[in-house]
XYZ file of C-alpha atoms in Angstrom:
673
model
C -52.281 -6.962 -18.099
C -50.053 -4.447 -19.207
C -49.931 -2.322 -16.041
C -49.123 -5.790 -14.267
C -46.239 -6.521 -16.651
C -44.561 -3.266 -15.765
C -45.055 -3.725 -12.036
C -43.132 -7.031 -12.658
C -40.452 -5.466 -14.733
C -40.152 -2.454 -12.027
C -39.713 -4.971 -9.267
C -37.349 -7.239 -10.930
C -35.033 -3.964 -11.855
C -35.364 -2.938 -8.243
C -34.188 -6.413 -6.739
C -31.598 -6.564 -9.251
C -30.266 -2.934 -8.021
C -30.494 -3.872 -4.517
C -28.647 -7.271 -4.979
C -25.766 -4.941 -6.981
C -25.967 -2.883 -3.874
C -25.650 -5.814 -1.498
C -22.852 -7.370 -3.389
C -20.971 -4.257 -3.273
C -21.531 -3.785 0.364
C -20.593 -7.513 1.248
C -17.182 -6.924 -0.409
C -16.049 -5.047 2.853
C -14.480 -6.643 5.543
C -17.102 -7.054 8.111
C -16.162 -7.094 11.994
C -17.984 -10.215 13.531
C -18.807 -9.883 17.314
C -17.199 -6.773 17.817
C -15.880 -6.274 21.422
C -16.231 -2.724 22.646
C -15.107 -3.361 26.104
C -11.682 -4.101 25.169
C -11.620 -1.985 22.128
C -14.212 0.933 22.568
C -13.216 2.604 19.113
C -12.955 0.061 16.690
C -14.358 -3.323 18.360
C -11.203 -5.032 17.160
C -9.638 -7.539 18.863
C -6.437 -10.059 17.840
C -9.193 -12.533 16.650
C -10.282 -9.819 14.044
C -7.120 -8.934 13.202
C -7.032 -12.427 11.936
C -10.318 -12.236 10.269
C -8.742 -8.989 8.349
C -5.721 -11.376 7.122
C -8.079 -14.479 6.186
C -10.392 -11.654 4.588
C -7.543 -10.535 2.325
C -5.855 -14.013 1.884
C -9.571 -15.461 0.565
C -9.742 -12.778 -2.116
C -6.229 -13.980 -3.304
C -7.179 -17.631 -3.339
C -10.357 -16.967 -5.122
C -7.886 -17.454 -8.216
C -6.609 -20.636 -6.895
C -8.573 -23.711 -7.743
C -5.351 -25.846 -8.233
C -2.312 -26.373 -6.774
C -0.602 -25.345 -10.063
C -2.801 -21.856 -10.366
C -0.281 -19.010 -9.916
C -0.946 -15.911 -7.868
C -1.734 -13.849 -10.763
C -4.376 -11.391 -10.736
C -6.203 -9.249 -13.335
C -4.035 -6.287 -14.258
C -5.151 -2.852 -13.607
C -5.063 -0.697 -16.795
C -2.402 2.144 -16.794
C 1.131 1.980 -16.095
C 1.536 -0.987 -13.925
C 3.392 -3.977 -15.159
C 3.266 -6.700 -16.954
C 3.838 -5.157 -20.190
C 4.963 -8.093 -21.914
C 5.136 -12.114 -21.307
C 8.990 -11.612 -19.886
C 7.552 -9.678 -16.923
C 5.075 -12.660 -15.984
C 7.363 -14.980 -14.134
C 8.152 -12.108 -11.834
C 4.742 -10.778 -11.619
C 3.642 -14.518 -10.350
C 6.792 -14.313 -8.002
C 5.638 -11.201 -6.637
C 2.120 -12.668 -6.056
C 3.522 -15.224 -4.426
C 5.903 -13.703 -1.797
C 3.788 -10.829 -0.907
C 0.569 -13.090 -0.354
C 2.533 -14.769 2.016
C 3.077 -11.911 4.316
C -0.707 -12.202 4.633
C -0.302 -16.154 5.012
C 2.677 -16.836 7.215
C 1.636 -15.175 10.286
C -1.633 -17.258 9.906
C -0.191 -20.442 9.199
C 2.361 -19.967 12.373
C -1.140 -20.081 14.542
C -3.120 -22.689 12.251
C -0.531 -24.980 10.006
C -3.885 -26.587 8.709
C -5.682 -23.731 7.365
C -7.587 -23.983 4.287
C -9.066 -21.552 1.805
C -11.357 -22.432 -1.362
C -10.919 -26.212 -0.432
C -6.805 -25.598 -0.807
C -4.565 -26.197 2.099
C -2.777 -22.956 2.233
C 0.705 -24.043 3.698
C 0.662 -26.911 1.059
C 0.065 -24.339 -1.626
C 2.901 -22.258 -0.832
C 5.507 -24.981 -0.325
C 4.571 -26.127 -3.708
C 4.920 -23.248 -5.268
C 7.784 -22.346 -3.494
C 9.417 -25.374 -5.145
C 8.048 -24.290 -8.421
C 10.333 -21.327 -8.254
C 13.476 -23.721 -8.906
C 11.901 -26.161 -11.041
C 13.533 -25.612 -14.451
C 10.472 -27.121 -16.320
C 7.898 -24.908 -14.602
C 6.464 -21.363 -15.912
C 7.306 -19.929 -12.601
C 11.020 -20.901 -12.602
C 13.256 -18.041 -11.565
C 16.717 -18.090 -13.220
C 19.406 -17.463 -10.677
C 21.355 -14.193 -10.930
C 23.949 -13.960 -13.429
C 27.358 -13.611 -12.228
C 27.730 -9.781 -13.252
C 23.828 -9.201 -12.814
C 22.946 -6.342 -10.651
C 20.152 -6.015 -8.189
C 16.353 -6.562 -9.401
C 12.850 -7.226 -8.658
C 13.595 -11.076 -7.885
C 15.924 -9.824 -4.733
C 13.070 -7.819 -3.634
C 10.767 -10.678 -3.535
C 13.235 -13.219 -2.636
C 13.920 -11.000 0.377
C 10.480 -11.047 1.449
C 10.095 -14.968 1.012
C 13.045 -15.168 3.318
C 11.446 -12.929 5.477
C 8.427 -15.305 5.885
C 10.451 -18.279 6.115
C 12.403 -16.706 9.115
C 9.360 -16.344 10.999
C 7.478 -19.594 10.165
C 10.081 -22.121 9.078
C 8.280 -25.123 10.821
C 5.463 -24.773 8.253
C 6.963 -23.173 5.010
C 10.422 -24.445 4.988
C 11.078 -27.902 7.136
C 8.659 -30.074 5.194
C 10.550 -29.289 1.660
C 12.591 -31.875 0.607
C 16.093 -31.483 0.916
C 16.832 -31.230 -2.795
C 14.541 -28.219 -3.042
C 16.267 -26.918 -0.097
C 19.379 -26.830 -1.639
C 18.055 -25.602 -4.993
C 16.391 -22.690 -2.854
C 19.333 -22.005 -1.317
C 21.502 -21.837 -4.577
C 19.022 -19.540 -6.137
C 18.024 -17.193 -3.408
C 21.568 -16.670 -2.279
C 22.869 -15.857 -5.724
C 20.497 -12.879 -5.558
C 21.168 -12.133 -1.438
C 24.920 -12.435 -1.507
C 25.030 -9.884 -4.603
C 24.661 -6.063 -5.326
C 21.690 -4.153 -3.773
C 20.190 -0.556 -4.091
C 21.598 1.926 -1.533
C 18.251 2.161 0.168
C 15.743 -0.038 2.125
C 16.480 -2.705 -0.510
C 19.595 -3.952 1.636
C 17.557 -5.511 3.781
C 16.226 -7.945 1.001
C 19.814 -9.318 0.847
C 20.155 -9.274 4.853
C 17.085 -11.483 5.426
C 18.158 -14.043 2.399
C 21.425 -14.102 4.128
C 20.360 -14.469 7.436
C 17.691 -16.965 6.926
C 19.947 -19.307 5.169
C 22.996 -18.874 7.819
C 20.101 -19.849 10.194
C 19.621 -23.278 8.430
C 23.190 -24.101 8.341
C 24.248 -22.843 5.147
C 27.318 -20.935 4.379
C 26.958 -17.561 3.570
C 28.904 -14.331 3.084
C 28.763 -13.042 6.564
C 31.321 -10.080 5.759
C 28.727 -8.879 3.019
C 25.832 -9.338 5.956
C 27.560 -7.284 8.400
C 28.425 -4.646 5.526
C 24.718 -4.019 4.784
C 23.762 -4.317 8.571
C 26.112 -1.164 9.183
C 25.250 0.662 5.913
C 21.582 0.329 7.114
C 22.418 1.708 10.355
C 24.347 4.743 8.577
C 20.576 5.646 7.257
C 19.279 6.200 10.954
C 18.795 10.149 10.985
C 17.008 10.254 14.561
C 13.468 10.318 16.280
C 12.813 7.124 14.468
C 13.090 8.121 10.855
C 15.667 6.523 8.297
C 16.800 7.988 5.058
C 15.591 6.045 1.937
C 18.082 7.334 -0.581
C 17.232 10.204 -0.720
C 13.511 10.445 0.206
C 11.470 10.294 3.628
C 8.272 8.640 3.142
C 6.446 5.653 5.062
C 9.193 3.524 3.995
C 11.692 5.777 6.173
C 9.753 4.680 9.184
C 7.799 1.345 8.921
C 9.858 -0.471 6.095
C 13.269 -0.171 8.305
C 11.737 -0.189 11.592
C 9.994 -3.244 10.854
C 12.952 -5.153 9.120
C 15.356 -4.293 11.909
C 12.779 -5.130 14.472
C 11.600 -8.408 13.142
C 15.703 -9.086 12.025
C 16.584 -8.606 15.695
C 13.978 -10.505 17.051
C 14.200 -13.895 14.825
C 17.893 -13.757 14.120
C 20.167 -10.668 15.298
C 19.674 -11.288 18.993
C 21.219 -14.752 18.645
C 23.897 -14.049 16.001
C 25.093 -10.094 15.985
C 23.458 -8.811 19.533
C 25.494 -5.519 19.570
C 24.179 -4.883 15.955
C 20.343 -5.842 17.136
C 21.050 -3.434 20.172
C 21.316 -0.376 17.627
C 18.063 -1.360 15.796
C 16.319 -1.931 19.178
C 17.475 1.754 20.302
C 16.362 3.411 16.569
C 12.837 1.719 17.145
C 12.349 2.628 20.660
C 12.928 6.171 19.236
C 9.703 5.944 17.040
C 7.417 5.484 19.916
C 7.114 9.144 20.658
C 6.749 10.621 17.341
C 5.240 8.144 14.510
C 2.189 7.414 16.410
C 1.279 11.360 15.739
C 1.299 10.864 12.254
C -2.174 9.113 12.150
C -5.444 11.038 12.774
C -7.584 10.901 16.020
C -9.621 8.533 14.446
C -6.561 6.262 13.202
C -6.438 6.878 9.536
C -3.012 7.367 7.964
C -2.010 10.107 5.516
C -1.834 9.571 1.589
C 1.707 10.568 1.090
C 5.171 9.260 -0.911
C 5.652 6.319 -3.078
C 4.018 2.796 -2.987
C 0.913 4.405 -1.254
C -1.363 1.115 -2.419
C 0.399 -0.595 0.354
C -1.630 1.345 2.842
C -1.958 -0.467 6.024
C 1.726 -1.655 5.963
C 2.398 1.466 7.480
C 1.226 0.474 10.685
C 3.175 -2.492 11.390
C 5.847 -0.789 13.639
C 3.012 -0.293 16.237
C 1.878 -3.805 17.064
C 5.755 -4.771 16.901
C 6.149 -2.677 19.797
C 4.203 -5.594 21.659
C 7.532 -7.854 21.456
C 8.332 -6.091 24.945
C 6.594 -5.011 27.735
C 7.511 -1.272 27.670
C 5.878 0.739 30.614
C 6.538 3.922 28.650
C 4.211 2.776 25.456
C 0.443 3.371 25.576
C -0.323 0.349 23.773
C -4.017 0.831 23.934
C -3.401 3.823 21.448
C -1.043 1.660 19.306
C -3.840 -0.654 18.819
C -6.404 1.886 18.446
C -4.341 3.430 15.484
C -3.597 0.110 14.012
C -7.141 -1.015 13.990
C -8.302 2.346 12.850
C -6.001 2.259 9.658
C -7.311 -1.676 8.794
C -10.696 -0.262 8.726
C -9.845 2.788 7.124
C -8.997 0.843 3.831
C -10.584 -2.905 4.292
C -14.082 -1.544 5.141
C -13.961 1.110 1.996
C -16.110 0.012 -0.595
C -13.670 0.732 -3.461
C -10.674 -0.862 -1.911
C -11.364 -4.434 -3.475
C -12.347 -4.915 -6.811
C -12.331 -8.685 -8.515
C -11.789 -9.768 -4.816
C -8.000 -8.056 -5.056
C -6.873 -4.698 -3.645
C -6.713 -1.792 -6.093
C -3.591 -0.266 -7.059
C -4.627 3.268 -5.547
C -5.344 4.783 -1.881
C -9.154 3.947 -1.624
C -9.915 2.704 -5.112
C -7.880 2.457 -7.960
C -6.184 5.903 -8.535
C -3.938 5.883 -11.502
C -1.614 9.113 -10.345
C -0.359 7.186 -7.079
C 0.625 4.143 -9.003
C 4.300 3.256 -10.021
C 5.402 1.488 -12.782
C 7.311 -0.947 -10.711
C 4.119 -2.229 -9.429
C 1.724 -5.047 -10.751
C -1.699 -6.114 -9.421
C -0.090 -8.471 -6.714
C 2.311 -5.871 -5.335
C -0.565 -4.789 -3.024
C 0.067 -7.466 -0.787
C 3.133 -5.600 0.570
C 0.525 -4.587 2.773
C 0.386 -8.048 4.300
C 3.343 -7.178 6.747
C 0.918 -5.221 8.756
C -0.150 -8.702 9.891
C 3.203 -9.516 11.028
C 1.927 -7.789 14.140
C 0.178 -11.422 14.890
C 3.597 -12.644 15.699
C 3.265 -10.849 18.816
C 1.972 -13.190 21.765
C -1.698 -13.143 22.617
C -0.943 -11.826 26.239
C 1.064 -8.821 24.944
C -0.105 -5.672 26.139
C -0.629 -4.687 22.592
C -3.537 -6.884 22.526
C -4.664 -6.914 26.108
C -4.749 -3.336 26.619
C -7.619 -1.082 26.399
C -8.251 1.206 23.397
C -7.754 4.612 23.837
C -7.011 7.968 21.899
C -3.704 8.432 23.655
C -2.361 12.233 22.708
C -5.400 13.145 21.606
C -7.141 12.674 24.926
C -4.240 13.958 27.376
C -1.966 16.302 25.385
C -3.630 17.389 22.260
C -6.646 19.387 23.144
C -8.945 21.360 21.366
C -8.556 25.201 20.464
C -4.431 24.749 19.892
C -2.225 23.343 17.211
C 0.745 21.138 18.120
C 4.131 20.659 15.965
C 6.471 17.782 16.281
C 9.915 18.938 14.565
C 12.480 16.290 13.825
C 15.854 18.182 13.211
C 18.055 15.693 11.402
C 15.217 14.699 8.842
C 13.880 17.826 8.988
C 10.429 16.553 8.934
C 7.486 18.411 10.402
C 4.469 16.883 11.766
C 1.563 18.780 13.131
C -1.778 17.953 14.899
C -5.014 19.882 14.529
C -7.109 18.668 17.523
C -9.926 20.910 16.222
C -10.913 18.579 13.366
C -8.423 15.533 14.872
C -6.169 15.562 11.758
C -2.652 15.161 11.135
C -0.157 17.078 8.525
C 3.243 16.440 7.237
C 5.901 18.252 5.489
C 9.146 16.895 4.313
C 11.636 16.279 1.798
C 11.331 17.088 -2.164
C 13.981 17.555 -4.141
C 13.935 15.730 -7.435
C 13.995 17.148 -11.156
C 11.253 15.391 -13.540
C 14.260 15.005 -15.889
C 16.217 12.490 -13.688
C 13.287 10.785 -12.070
C 13.673 7.758 -14.347
C 10.763 5.820 -12.269
C 8.571 9.000 -12.592
C 7.512 9.123 -8.517
C 9.653 11.281 -6.430
C 9.163 14.591 -8.473
C 5.530 14.156 -8.486
C 2.300 14.831 -6.411
C 3.536 11.794 -4.245
C 6.053 14.208 -2.736
C 5.844 17.798 -4.139
C 3.040 19.084 -1.948
C 3.534 21.432 0.400
C 1.677 19.389 2.829
C 0.148 16.117 3.281
C -3.135 15.896 5.539
C -5.028 12.685 7.064
C -8.204 14.514 6.352
C -7.645 15.732 2.914
C -6.043 13.253 0.507
C -3.722 14.910 -2.301
C -5.219 15.658 -5.621
C -3.067 15.480 -8.663
C -2.488 18.311 -10.730
C -4.323 19.033 -14.037
C -3.343 20.390 -17.527
C -5.318 23.473 -17.027
C -3.906 24.490 -14.077
C -5.883 22.725 -11.405
C -3.839 22.471 -8.197
C -4.309 21.674 -4.434
C -1.743 22.630 -1.762
C 1.058 23.441 -3.861
C 2.045 26.504 -6.744
C 2.025 25.792 -10.093
C 3.813 28.398 -12.774
C 3.170 28.881 -16.287
C 6.539 28.022 -17.838
C 8.330 28.732 -20.890
C 6.300 26.139 -22.742
C 3.211 27.812 -21.549
C 2.401 24.391 -19.274
C 1.788 24.642 -15.781
C 4.389 23.348 -13.822
C 4.527 22.422 -10.377
C 7.213 23.283 -7.696
C 9.132 20.264 -6.556
C 12.908 21.814 -6.116
C 12.430 22.607 -2.283
C 15.361 23.582 -0.163
C 14.646 23.146 3.748
C 15.771 26.190 5.734
C 14.517 26.094 9.176
C 11.838 25.532 11.636
C 12.023 28.565 13.957
C 9.196 30.225 16.354
C 6.959 27.669 15.220
C 7.262 28.636 11.296
C 8.451 26.145 8.484
C 11.115 27.768 6.100
C 12.095 26.468 2.714
C 13.212 27.786 -0.518
C 12.177 26.657 -3.814
C 13.035 27.276 -7.405
C 11.401 25.906 -10.610
C 12.733 23.069 -12.562
C 12.906 24.675 -15.819
C 13.836 28.253 -14.615
C 15.849 28.936 -12.091
C 15.122 32.501 -11.827
C 11.858 31.761 -10.983
C 12.270 31.356 -6.978
C 10.623 31.787 -3.667
C 11.022 32.023 -0.115
C 8.376 29.885 1.560
C 6.979 30.545 5.069
C 4.269 28.741 6.681
C 2.905 28.884 9.805
C 0.258 26.165 11.337
C -2.728 27.815 13.127
C -5.557 25.682 14.916
C -7.772 25.689 12.078
C -5.307 25.977 9.339
C -2.275 27.507 7.834
C -1.017 30.878 7.317
C 1.235 30.972 4.290
C 3.509 34.293 3.843
C 5.732 33.756 0.630
C 8.228 35.739 -1.043
C 8.449 35.927 -4.551
C 12.106 36.852 -5.605
C 11.615 36.154 -9.469
C 12.849 38.416 -11.800
C 10.266 38.189 -14.546
C 6.622 38.183 -15.375
C 4.773 35.016 -14.501
C 1.336 33.747 -14.253
C 0.976 31.502 -11.005
C -1.791 29.725 -8.945
C -1.673 28.400 -5.244
C -4.166 25.852 -4.140
C -5.773 24.946 -1.055
C -6.562 21.070 -0.306
C -9.167 19.855 -2.417
C -12.607 18.387 -1.460
C -13.986 15.307 -3.291
C -18.005 15.227 -4.043
C -19.792 12.456 -2.178
C -23.595 12.391 -2.382
C -24.511 15.910 -2.555
C -22.936 18.898 -4.665
C -20.059 20.943 -2.865
C -21.590 24.207 -1.625
C -19.881 27.486 -2.521
C -20.024 30.672 -0.352
C -18.597 33.945 -0.617
C -18.214 36.778 2.112
C -16.071 39.749 2.555
C -14.430 40.397 6.354
C -12.486 43.359 7.094
C -12.020 44.201 3.248
C -10.765 40.424 2.508
C -12.586 38.122 0.360
C -13.402 34.831 1.935
C -14.185 31.884 -0.078
C -15.795 28.573 1.210
C -16.698 25.174 0.281
C -18.369 22.414 1.897
C -18.948 18.855 0.908
C -20.955 17.628 3.625
C -17.612 16.317 5.687
C -15.461 19.151 5.912
C -15.331 22.734 4.855
C -12.389 24.560 3.262
C -11.994 28.668 3.428
C -9.440 30.534 1.256
C -8.333 33.863 2.099
C -5.850 35.919 0.032
C -4.349 38.623 2.559
C -1.913 40.197 0.353
C -0.343 39.976 -3.366
C -2.968 38.071 -5.015
C -5.305 38.980 -7.824
C -8.264 36.936 -7.452
C -9.753 33.620 -6.108
C -11.126 30.717 -8.367
C -13.171 27.772 -7.073
C -11.628 25.061 -9.826
C -13.683 21.852 -10.704
C -11.834 19.088 -11.428
C -12.473 15.173 -12.883
C -10.472 12.080 -12.187
C -7.878 13.814 -10.147
C -9.160 13.074 -6.767
C -8.756 9.549 -4.777
C -11.796 9.600 -3.348
C -14.168 10.646 -6.037
C -14.280 11.274 -9.810
C -15.427 14.717 -9.077
C -13.711 17.206 -6.973
C -13.044 21.119 -6.159
C -10.378 23.046 -5.065
C -9.930 26.754 -4.324
C -6.948 28.448 -5.983
C -6.059 31.909 -5.838
C -4.082 33.535 -8.765
C -1.752 36.193 -9.790
C -0.064 37.743 -12.933
C 3.139 38.811 -11.512
C 5.254 41.505 -12.998
C 8.563 42.491 -11.050
C 8.181 46.044 -12.357
C 4.724 46.873 -11.450
C 4.191 44.613 -8.467
C 2.825 46.301 -5.681
C 4.159 43.556 -3.384
C 6.362 40.319 -3.857
C 5.044 39.054 -0.730
C 1.900 36.563 -0.799
C 0.040 36.014 2.106
C -2.724 33.380 2.366
C -5.056 31.910 4.873
C -5.909 28.119 4.277
C -8.414 27.234 6.834
C -10.414 24.104 7.609
C -13.706 23.104 9.689
C -15.931 19.947 9.960
C -19.119 20.486 8.204
C -21.716 21.889 10.318
C -19.783 24.015 12.184
C -20.318 27.424 11.687
C -17.557 30.036 11.142
C -17.146 32.916 13.206
C -15.225 36.400 12.233
C -12.425 35.754 14.758
C -11.582 32.327 12.910
C -11.988 33.904 9.587
C -10.057 36.900 10.385
C -7.151 35.688 12.963
C -4.639 37.953 11.140
C -4.601 41.857 12.187
C -1.818 42.985 10.062
C 1.377 42.038 7.710
C 3.867 44.339 7.590
C 7.222 43.852 5.168
C 10.093 45.434 6.640
C 14.149 45.633 6.055
C 13.632 45.611 2.100
C 11.422 42.974 2.356
C 13.746 40.680 4.241
C 11.436 40.209 7.262
C 7.845 40.427 7.586
C 6.218 41.119 10.925
C 2.639 39.082 11.428
C 0.365 40.604 14.232
C -2.724 38.378 15.256
C -5.797 39.595 16.717
C -5.369 37.575 19.620
C -2.127 39.689 20.703
C 0.593 37.282 19.424
C 2.973 38.340 16.788
C 5.521 36.559 14.672
C 8.661 37.816 12.587
C 9.171 35.853 9.807
C 13.110 36.071 8.356
C 13.766 34.657 5.316
C 17.483 35.049 4.688
C 18.888 33.941 8.073
C-alpha cells in the first residue's frame, strides 16, 4: 500500500513537471503551417508575420479585460521605472502607444480584430480619448509654455506615426471634440523643443499628422527639424545619433525617413523626401551584413530590449521594386531575427517581453525604460504595410551574400569611412561583428548607458553576446585596468585613428588617469582576431584582457590547454562554440574566469582572460599581442589554425610592428600615422 502511494506521488510529480515544461514551451511563438517552398530557411510568410504580431498583442491584451484597463504591465525589478506614482501616467502612455505599433498594421488589414473578447480598434480609440480627458487617470497634461522635451513627446510622436499609417481605423471614428483636444495636447509637444537626436522625428510626425488632417501647424519648425535630421547623415546608410552610432543610427532614422516620405513627405515636401530616399538606398549594401548568416542580430548599443525593431528597414525596401535588392535575403534576415527572439523560451515572462536581450538582463536595461517600453520592437511590423505582391513577400528566401560573396576560409571587412564603423563577416561560423564609436566618461554619462558595456566593448559579435564586467576583474572583449581606487576600470575613451591594410586602429586612455594609454590595432582573421596593442603608460599597472565569453548551457563548459611552438593555447567549449586564446607577446599568464549573473544567455558563464603586471621600468616589451580565435563545437583545431602567426617584430623604436603569417602574408602595423 505504501509503495502504491509512493508511485502515485511520483507520477503526480512527474506530470506536474511535464506540465510546467509544456507551459514554458508553449510560451514561445509557434509557426503554424510553415511554407518551406517560399521560405526554405525559416518557413515564414507574410501570414506568419501577422501571426507573430498577433502573438505579441495577445500577450499585452491578456491584461485587458475591460475598456478601462490600461496597458500597464508587471514591473521588472531593477533600474526600470516607475519608481513612484507620478511616473505611472507616462508608463501607461508608453504601453498604449507602443503596443499600437503592433496593432496598427494588423488593424489596417483587419479593422474588426478582436483579442481577449476586446475589439482592438475600439479599445485604442477609447484609450486615446482618455489621454485628453481631465477626469481620467490616463490624462496627459499639455506641455507647459516653457516646458522642455519629455517622454510624453516620444510617445506622442509614436502615436502620430500609427495615426498616420492607419487613420481610417484609429482617427476618423473619433468625435471632433476629441480630435481637437488631441491636436491641442499633441501639438503642444510637437510644436516645441526636442533632443538633438532621432527625437526630432517625434516632433516631425506630430506636426506632419496634424497638417495632413487640416490643422494649422508650425511648418517652419517642421522643415527645420527635417533639415537637421538630414544633416545627421554620415553616409553608407548611417546617421549619427548625437553622439553615438548604434541600431538607432540605422533602423530608427531610416524607418522614420522612409515612412514619413511614404505617408506624407512625397505629397507635401517631395524634395526632402527624395533626400531621405537617397539615404535609405545607401543602407541596402551595408546593413544586411550586420546580421549573421542565420539571420541573427548583434547585441549592441542602448535599448537593446527593442530587439526585432532592428529589422524594419529591410521589409520597408519592399515599398519599391528595386532590381538591385535581393528581397529573398532581406526576408530571410528579418524572419530569422523574429525567430531568434520570439522562439526563445526566456523572451516572454508574464505574457510580456522581458527587458533584456533574450531573458531579463539588468546590465542591458536603461533607466528610461518601463516594462511597456519593449513594445517599441513592434515597429518591425510596420513591414506589414508593404503590399502582399511586393517582392519582399513573394521572393524565395535565400542567404544572399553568404551564398555568393562571403565564402568560407576568408574574412570580409566593410569599412564605412564617415561613421568610422567596421562590419566584419566570418563565413566559417556564419557570424558578423561590428566595431564602432565609444567615447563617454562615466562622470558625464547621466543616463548611465553610453559609457557601459552597451558601447565600450572592443567589438560586438552576433555569435557571442556581450558579457557584463564583474567587480573582480571578469572582463570579456575589453581591457580592464586596476585604477587609483584599486577598482577594475574598463576602457571606454576610444579615439578612432584609421582603417588601413585591413587593420582597425584606435587609441584609448583610461578615464581616471590620462597617463594610462594604449595604441590599439586589431586584424580580423578567418577564425578570429589578432590584437597587437602598444602600452604607452608611464606607470606600473595591473591589467586584464578578455576574449568573448561563453554561456553554460546543458553541460559544463570544457577547458583544455596545449602548447604549440612555445605558446600556451587555452580552449573553452560550451557545446555550441569553442573559443581559444593565445598570448603571443607581453602577457604574464592566462586564466579561465567563471562568472555568475553577467551573461545574457545563462546565469553561469566563463571567459578566458590574459593578465599582466606592467612596470615600464622592467618591461621586456610594451607590445601586447594576442590571438582570439573561435570555431563551432565539434570541429577539430589544427596547428595552422592555432598558430597562424610566424613572427611579430617591433621596429623603429616601437612605432611599427611587422607581423608575418605562416601563409606567407605580412602586415606592418603603424601606430602613429
